[in-house]
Coordinates of C-alpha atoms and ligand atoms in Angstrom, one line a residue:
X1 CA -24.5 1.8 4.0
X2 CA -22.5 -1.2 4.4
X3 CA -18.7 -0.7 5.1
X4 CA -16.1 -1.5 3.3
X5 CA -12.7 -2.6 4.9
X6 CA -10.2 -3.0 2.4
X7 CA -6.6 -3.5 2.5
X8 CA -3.5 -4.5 -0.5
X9 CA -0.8 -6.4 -0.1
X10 CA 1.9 -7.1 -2.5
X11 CA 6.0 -6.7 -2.3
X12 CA 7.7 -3.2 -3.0
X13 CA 6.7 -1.8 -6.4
X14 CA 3.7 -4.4 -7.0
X15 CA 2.1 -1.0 -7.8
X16 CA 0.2 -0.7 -4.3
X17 CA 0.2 2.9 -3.9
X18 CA -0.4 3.5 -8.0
X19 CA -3.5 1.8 -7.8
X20 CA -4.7 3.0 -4.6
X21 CA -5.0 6.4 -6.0
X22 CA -7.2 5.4 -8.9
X23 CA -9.4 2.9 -6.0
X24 CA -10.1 5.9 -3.6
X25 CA -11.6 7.9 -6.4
X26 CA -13.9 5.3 -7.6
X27 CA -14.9 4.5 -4.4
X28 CA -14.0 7.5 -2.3
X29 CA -12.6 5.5 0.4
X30 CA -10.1 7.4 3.1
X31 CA -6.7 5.8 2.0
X32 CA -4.1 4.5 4.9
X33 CA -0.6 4.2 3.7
X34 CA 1.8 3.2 6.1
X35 CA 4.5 4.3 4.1
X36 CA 3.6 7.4 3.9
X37 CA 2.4 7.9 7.2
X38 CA 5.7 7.2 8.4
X39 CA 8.2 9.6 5.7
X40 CA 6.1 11.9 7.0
X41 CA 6.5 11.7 10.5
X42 CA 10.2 11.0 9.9
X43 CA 10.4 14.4 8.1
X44 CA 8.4 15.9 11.1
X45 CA 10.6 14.6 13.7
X46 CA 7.9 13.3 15.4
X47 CA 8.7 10.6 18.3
X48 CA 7.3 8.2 15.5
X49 CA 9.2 9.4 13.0
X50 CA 12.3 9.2 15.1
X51 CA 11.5 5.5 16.3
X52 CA 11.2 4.7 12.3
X53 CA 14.1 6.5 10.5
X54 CA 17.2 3.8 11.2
X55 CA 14.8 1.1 10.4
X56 CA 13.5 2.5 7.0
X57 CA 16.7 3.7 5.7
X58 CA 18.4 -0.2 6.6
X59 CA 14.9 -1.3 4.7
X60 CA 13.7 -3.1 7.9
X61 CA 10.2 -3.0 9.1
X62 CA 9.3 -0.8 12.0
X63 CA 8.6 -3.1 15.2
X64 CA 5.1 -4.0 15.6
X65 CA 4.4 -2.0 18.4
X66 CA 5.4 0.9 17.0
X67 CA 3.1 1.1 14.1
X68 CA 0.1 -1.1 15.2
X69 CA -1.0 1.8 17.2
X70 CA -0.8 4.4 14.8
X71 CA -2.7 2.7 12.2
X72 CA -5.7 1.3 14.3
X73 CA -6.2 4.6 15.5
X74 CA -6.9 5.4 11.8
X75 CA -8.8 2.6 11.0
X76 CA -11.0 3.5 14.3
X77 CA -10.7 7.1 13.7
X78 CA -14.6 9.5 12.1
X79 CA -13.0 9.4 8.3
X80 CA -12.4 5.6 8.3
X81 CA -16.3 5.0 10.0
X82 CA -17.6 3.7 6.8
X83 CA -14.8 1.9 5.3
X84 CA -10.9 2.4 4.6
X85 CA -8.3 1.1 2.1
X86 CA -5.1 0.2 4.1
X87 CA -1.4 -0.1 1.9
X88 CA 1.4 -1.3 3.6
X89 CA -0.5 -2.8 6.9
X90 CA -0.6 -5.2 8.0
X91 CA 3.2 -6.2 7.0
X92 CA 2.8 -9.2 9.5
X93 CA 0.9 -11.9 11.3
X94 CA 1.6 -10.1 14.7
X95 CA -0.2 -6.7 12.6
X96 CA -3.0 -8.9 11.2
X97 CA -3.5 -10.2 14.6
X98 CA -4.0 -6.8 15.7
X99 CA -5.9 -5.5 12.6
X100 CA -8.3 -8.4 13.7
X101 CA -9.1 -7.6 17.2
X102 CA -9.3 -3.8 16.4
X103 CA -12.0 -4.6 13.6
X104 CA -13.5 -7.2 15.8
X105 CA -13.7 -4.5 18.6
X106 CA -15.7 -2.3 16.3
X107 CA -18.1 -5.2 15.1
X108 CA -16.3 -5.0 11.7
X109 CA -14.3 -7.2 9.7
X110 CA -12.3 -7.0 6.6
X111 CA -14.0 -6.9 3.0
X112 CA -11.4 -8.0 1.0
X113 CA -7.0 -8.8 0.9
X114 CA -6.3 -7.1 -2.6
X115 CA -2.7 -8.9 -3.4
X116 CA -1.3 -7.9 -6.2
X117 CA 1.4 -9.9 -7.4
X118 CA 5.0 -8.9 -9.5
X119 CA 7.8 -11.5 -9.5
X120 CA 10.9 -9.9 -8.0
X121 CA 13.2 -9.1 -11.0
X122 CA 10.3 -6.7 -12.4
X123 CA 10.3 -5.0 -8.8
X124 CA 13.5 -4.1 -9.5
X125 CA 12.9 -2.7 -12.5
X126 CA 10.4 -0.8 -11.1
X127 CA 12.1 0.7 -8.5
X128 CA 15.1 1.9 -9.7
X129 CA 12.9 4.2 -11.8
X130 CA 10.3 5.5 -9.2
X131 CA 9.9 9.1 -8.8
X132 CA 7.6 10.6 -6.1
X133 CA 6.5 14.0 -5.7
X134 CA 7.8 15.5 -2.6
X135 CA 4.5 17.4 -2.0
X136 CA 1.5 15.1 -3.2
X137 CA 3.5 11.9 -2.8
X138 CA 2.4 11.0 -6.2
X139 CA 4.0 8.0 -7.8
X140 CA 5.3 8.0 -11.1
X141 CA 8.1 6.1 -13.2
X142 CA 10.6 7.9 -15.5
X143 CA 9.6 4.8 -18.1
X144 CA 6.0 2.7 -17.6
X145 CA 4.7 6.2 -16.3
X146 CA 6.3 9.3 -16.6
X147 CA 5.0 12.8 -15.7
X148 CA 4.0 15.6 -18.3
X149 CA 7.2 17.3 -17.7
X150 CA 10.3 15.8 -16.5
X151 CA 10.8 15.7 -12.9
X152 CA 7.5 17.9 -12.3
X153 CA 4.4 16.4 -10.8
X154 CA 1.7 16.8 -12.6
X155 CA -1.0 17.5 -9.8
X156 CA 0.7 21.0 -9.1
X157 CA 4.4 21.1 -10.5
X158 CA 5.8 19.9 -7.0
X159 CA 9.5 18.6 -7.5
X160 CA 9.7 14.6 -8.4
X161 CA 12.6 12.8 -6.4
X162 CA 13.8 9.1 -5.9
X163 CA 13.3 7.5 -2.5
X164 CA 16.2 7.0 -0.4
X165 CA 14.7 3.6 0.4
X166 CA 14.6 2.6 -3.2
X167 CA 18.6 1.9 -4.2
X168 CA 19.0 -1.8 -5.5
X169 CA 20.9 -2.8 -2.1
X170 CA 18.1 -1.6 -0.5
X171 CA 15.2 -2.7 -2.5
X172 CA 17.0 -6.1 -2.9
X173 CA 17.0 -6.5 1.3
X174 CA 13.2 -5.3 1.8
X175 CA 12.4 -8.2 -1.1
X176 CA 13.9 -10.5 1.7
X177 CA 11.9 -9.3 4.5
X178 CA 8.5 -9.2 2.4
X179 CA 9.1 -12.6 1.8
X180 CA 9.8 -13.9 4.9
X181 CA 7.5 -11.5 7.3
X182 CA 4.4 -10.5 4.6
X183 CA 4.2 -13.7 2.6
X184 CA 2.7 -15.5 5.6
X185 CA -0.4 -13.1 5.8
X186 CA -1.3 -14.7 1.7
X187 CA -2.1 -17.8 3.5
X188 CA -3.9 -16.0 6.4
X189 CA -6.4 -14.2 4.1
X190 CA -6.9 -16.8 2.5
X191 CA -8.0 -19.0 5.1
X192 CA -10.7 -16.2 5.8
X193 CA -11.8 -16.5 2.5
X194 CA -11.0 -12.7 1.8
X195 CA -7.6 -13.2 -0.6
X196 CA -8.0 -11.6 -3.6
X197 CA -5.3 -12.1 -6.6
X198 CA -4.2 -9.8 -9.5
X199 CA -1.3 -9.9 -11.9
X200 CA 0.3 -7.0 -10.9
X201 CA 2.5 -7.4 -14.4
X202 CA -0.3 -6.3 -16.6
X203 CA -0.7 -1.6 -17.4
X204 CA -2.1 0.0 -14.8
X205 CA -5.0 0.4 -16.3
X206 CA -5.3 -3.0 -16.8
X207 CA -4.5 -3.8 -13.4
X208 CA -7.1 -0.9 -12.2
X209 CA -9.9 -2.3 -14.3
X210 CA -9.6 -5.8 -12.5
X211 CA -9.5 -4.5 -9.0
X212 CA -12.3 -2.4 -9.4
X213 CA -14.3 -5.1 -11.5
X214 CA -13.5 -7.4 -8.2
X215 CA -14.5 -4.7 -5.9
X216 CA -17.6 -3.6 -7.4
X217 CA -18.8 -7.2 -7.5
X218 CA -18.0 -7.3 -3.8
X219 CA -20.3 -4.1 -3.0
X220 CA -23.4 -5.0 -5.0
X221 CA -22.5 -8.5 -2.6
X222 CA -23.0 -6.7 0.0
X223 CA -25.7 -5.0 -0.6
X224 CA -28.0 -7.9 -1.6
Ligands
ADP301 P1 6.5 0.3 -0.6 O1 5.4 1.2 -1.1 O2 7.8 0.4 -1.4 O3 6.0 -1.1 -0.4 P2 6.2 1.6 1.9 O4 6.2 3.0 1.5 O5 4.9 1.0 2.2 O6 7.0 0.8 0.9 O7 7.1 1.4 3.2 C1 8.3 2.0 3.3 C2 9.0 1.6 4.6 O8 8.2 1.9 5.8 C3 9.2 0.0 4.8 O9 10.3 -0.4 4.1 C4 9.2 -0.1 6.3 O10 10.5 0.3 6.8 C5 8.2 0.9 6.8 N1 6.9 0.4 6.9 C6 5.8 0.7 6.2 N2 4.7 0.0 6.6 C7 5.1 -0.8 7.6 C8 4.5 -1.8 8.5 N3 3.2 -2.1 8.3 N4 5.3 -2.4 9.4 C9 6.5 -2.1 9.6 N5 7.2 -1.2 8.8 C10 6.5 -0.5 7.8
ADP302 P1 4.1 0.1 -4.2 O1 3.2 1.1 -3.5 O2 3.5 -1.3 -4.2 O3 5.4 0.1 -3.6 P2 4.1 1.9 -6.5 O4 2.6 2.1 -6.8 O5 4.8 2.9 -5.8 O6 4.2 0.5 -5.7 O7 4.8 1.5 -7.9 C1 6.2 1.2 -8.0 C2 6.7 1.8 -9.3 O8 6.3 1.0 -10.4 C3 6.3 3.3 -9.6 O9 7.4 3.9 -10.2 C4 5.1 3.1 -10.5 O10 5.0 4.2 -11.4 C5 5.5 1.8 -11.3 N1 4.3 1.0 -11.6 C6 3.1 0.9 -10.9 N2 2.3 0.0 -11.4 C7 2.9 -0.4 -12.6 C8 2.5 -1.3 -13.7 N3 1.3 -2.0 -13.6 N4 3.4 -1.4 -14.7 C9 4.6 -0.8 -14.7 N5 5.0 0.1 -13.7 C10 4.2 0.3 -12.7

């Protein structure tokens, strides 16, 4: 079977982890999130976790070097041997760089660069009413996409709370740094000819339908 190497990019709240969920049962692809990778080593007070904390909560990126590792070792790892669907790396050139020689290593490359994209004012919208489920780390929204019952997830009841990473001051700073450190890598993808764009604005069903449309094209591509 051919692989398939996928990874989204888009600022905070584009949706990223939302549609990932839906994108890993279609294709039952071995999701990567950074993101949650690192809350969870932060919460297991793991040497990663402790590198990461200050820089999370100040809503910095964790240095390169710190994270590279980690997530190649995924991407290399049994589960990810026939494909993988990365959120939230690479977050910069210097991780794209890497991303590169890992897959390059392997005799792989990347399938696609999913970018979803949400103008900055809806972000914020979006953030200040995230919930996430302390147990399944399923994302929800108290408005666009609440849970059955309030403050419950709806997987298995696990308690639903608010990010510490997601306050307007916050959200409002890692805004800044996705602009000036992640933007870059829209260019980069698309001089590989992988970029692919969505309107991140539209339901997320809508937004679902038109990633997996994209990505089914790109398999029966492959296959040929
Ligand atoms: P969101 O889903 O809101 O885009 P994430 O859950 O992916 O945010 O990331 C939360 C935080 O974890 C980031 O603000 C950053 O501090 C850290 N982080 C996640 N991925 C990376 C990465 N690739 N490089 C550096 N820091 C990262
Ligand atoms: P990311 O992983 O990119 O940071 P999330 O998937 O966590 O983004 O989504 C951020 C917030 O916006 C969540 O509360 C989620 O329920 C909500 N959301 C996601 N996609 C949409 C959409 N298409 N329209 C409205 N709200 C959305």
């Amino acid at each position: 079977m051919s692989q398939f190497n996928l990874i989204l990019l888009g600022p905070p709240g584009a949706g990223k982890g939302t549609q990932a969920e839906r994108l890993t049962d279609d294709f039952n692809l071995p999701y990567i999130a950074t993101g949650n990778i690192l809350r969870e080593a932060v919460s297991q007070e793991t040497t990663l976790g402790k590198q990461a904390k200050a820089f999370m909560d100040a809503g910095e990126l964790v240095p390169d070097d710190v994270i590279s590792g980690v997530i190649l070792e995924a991407v290399e790892g049994p589960d990810a041997r026939d494909g993988f669907l990365l959120d939230g790396f690479p977050r910069t050139v210097a991780q794209a760089e890497a991303l590169d020689a890992g897959l390059e290593q392997l005799d792989r490359r990347l399938t696609a660069a999913i970018l979803i994209e949400v103008p900055d004012e809806e972000v914020m919208r979006r953030m200040s009413g995230r919930r996430v489920s302390v147990k399944t780390g399923r994302v929800y929204h108290v408005e666009f996409d609440p849970p059955k019952h309030e403050g419950r997830c709806d997987v298995d009841g696990s308690r639903l709370v608010q990010r510490d990473d997601d306050h307007p001051e916050t959200v409002a700073h890692r805004l800044e740094v996705y602009h000036e450190k992640t933007t870059p890598l829209i260019g980069y993808y698309e001089d590989q000819g992988v970029l692919r764009r969505f309107d991140g604005t539209r339901s997320p069903t809508e937004v679902h339908d038109h990633i997996r449309a994209t990505i089914a094209t790109l398999r029966l591509e492959e296959e040929l």
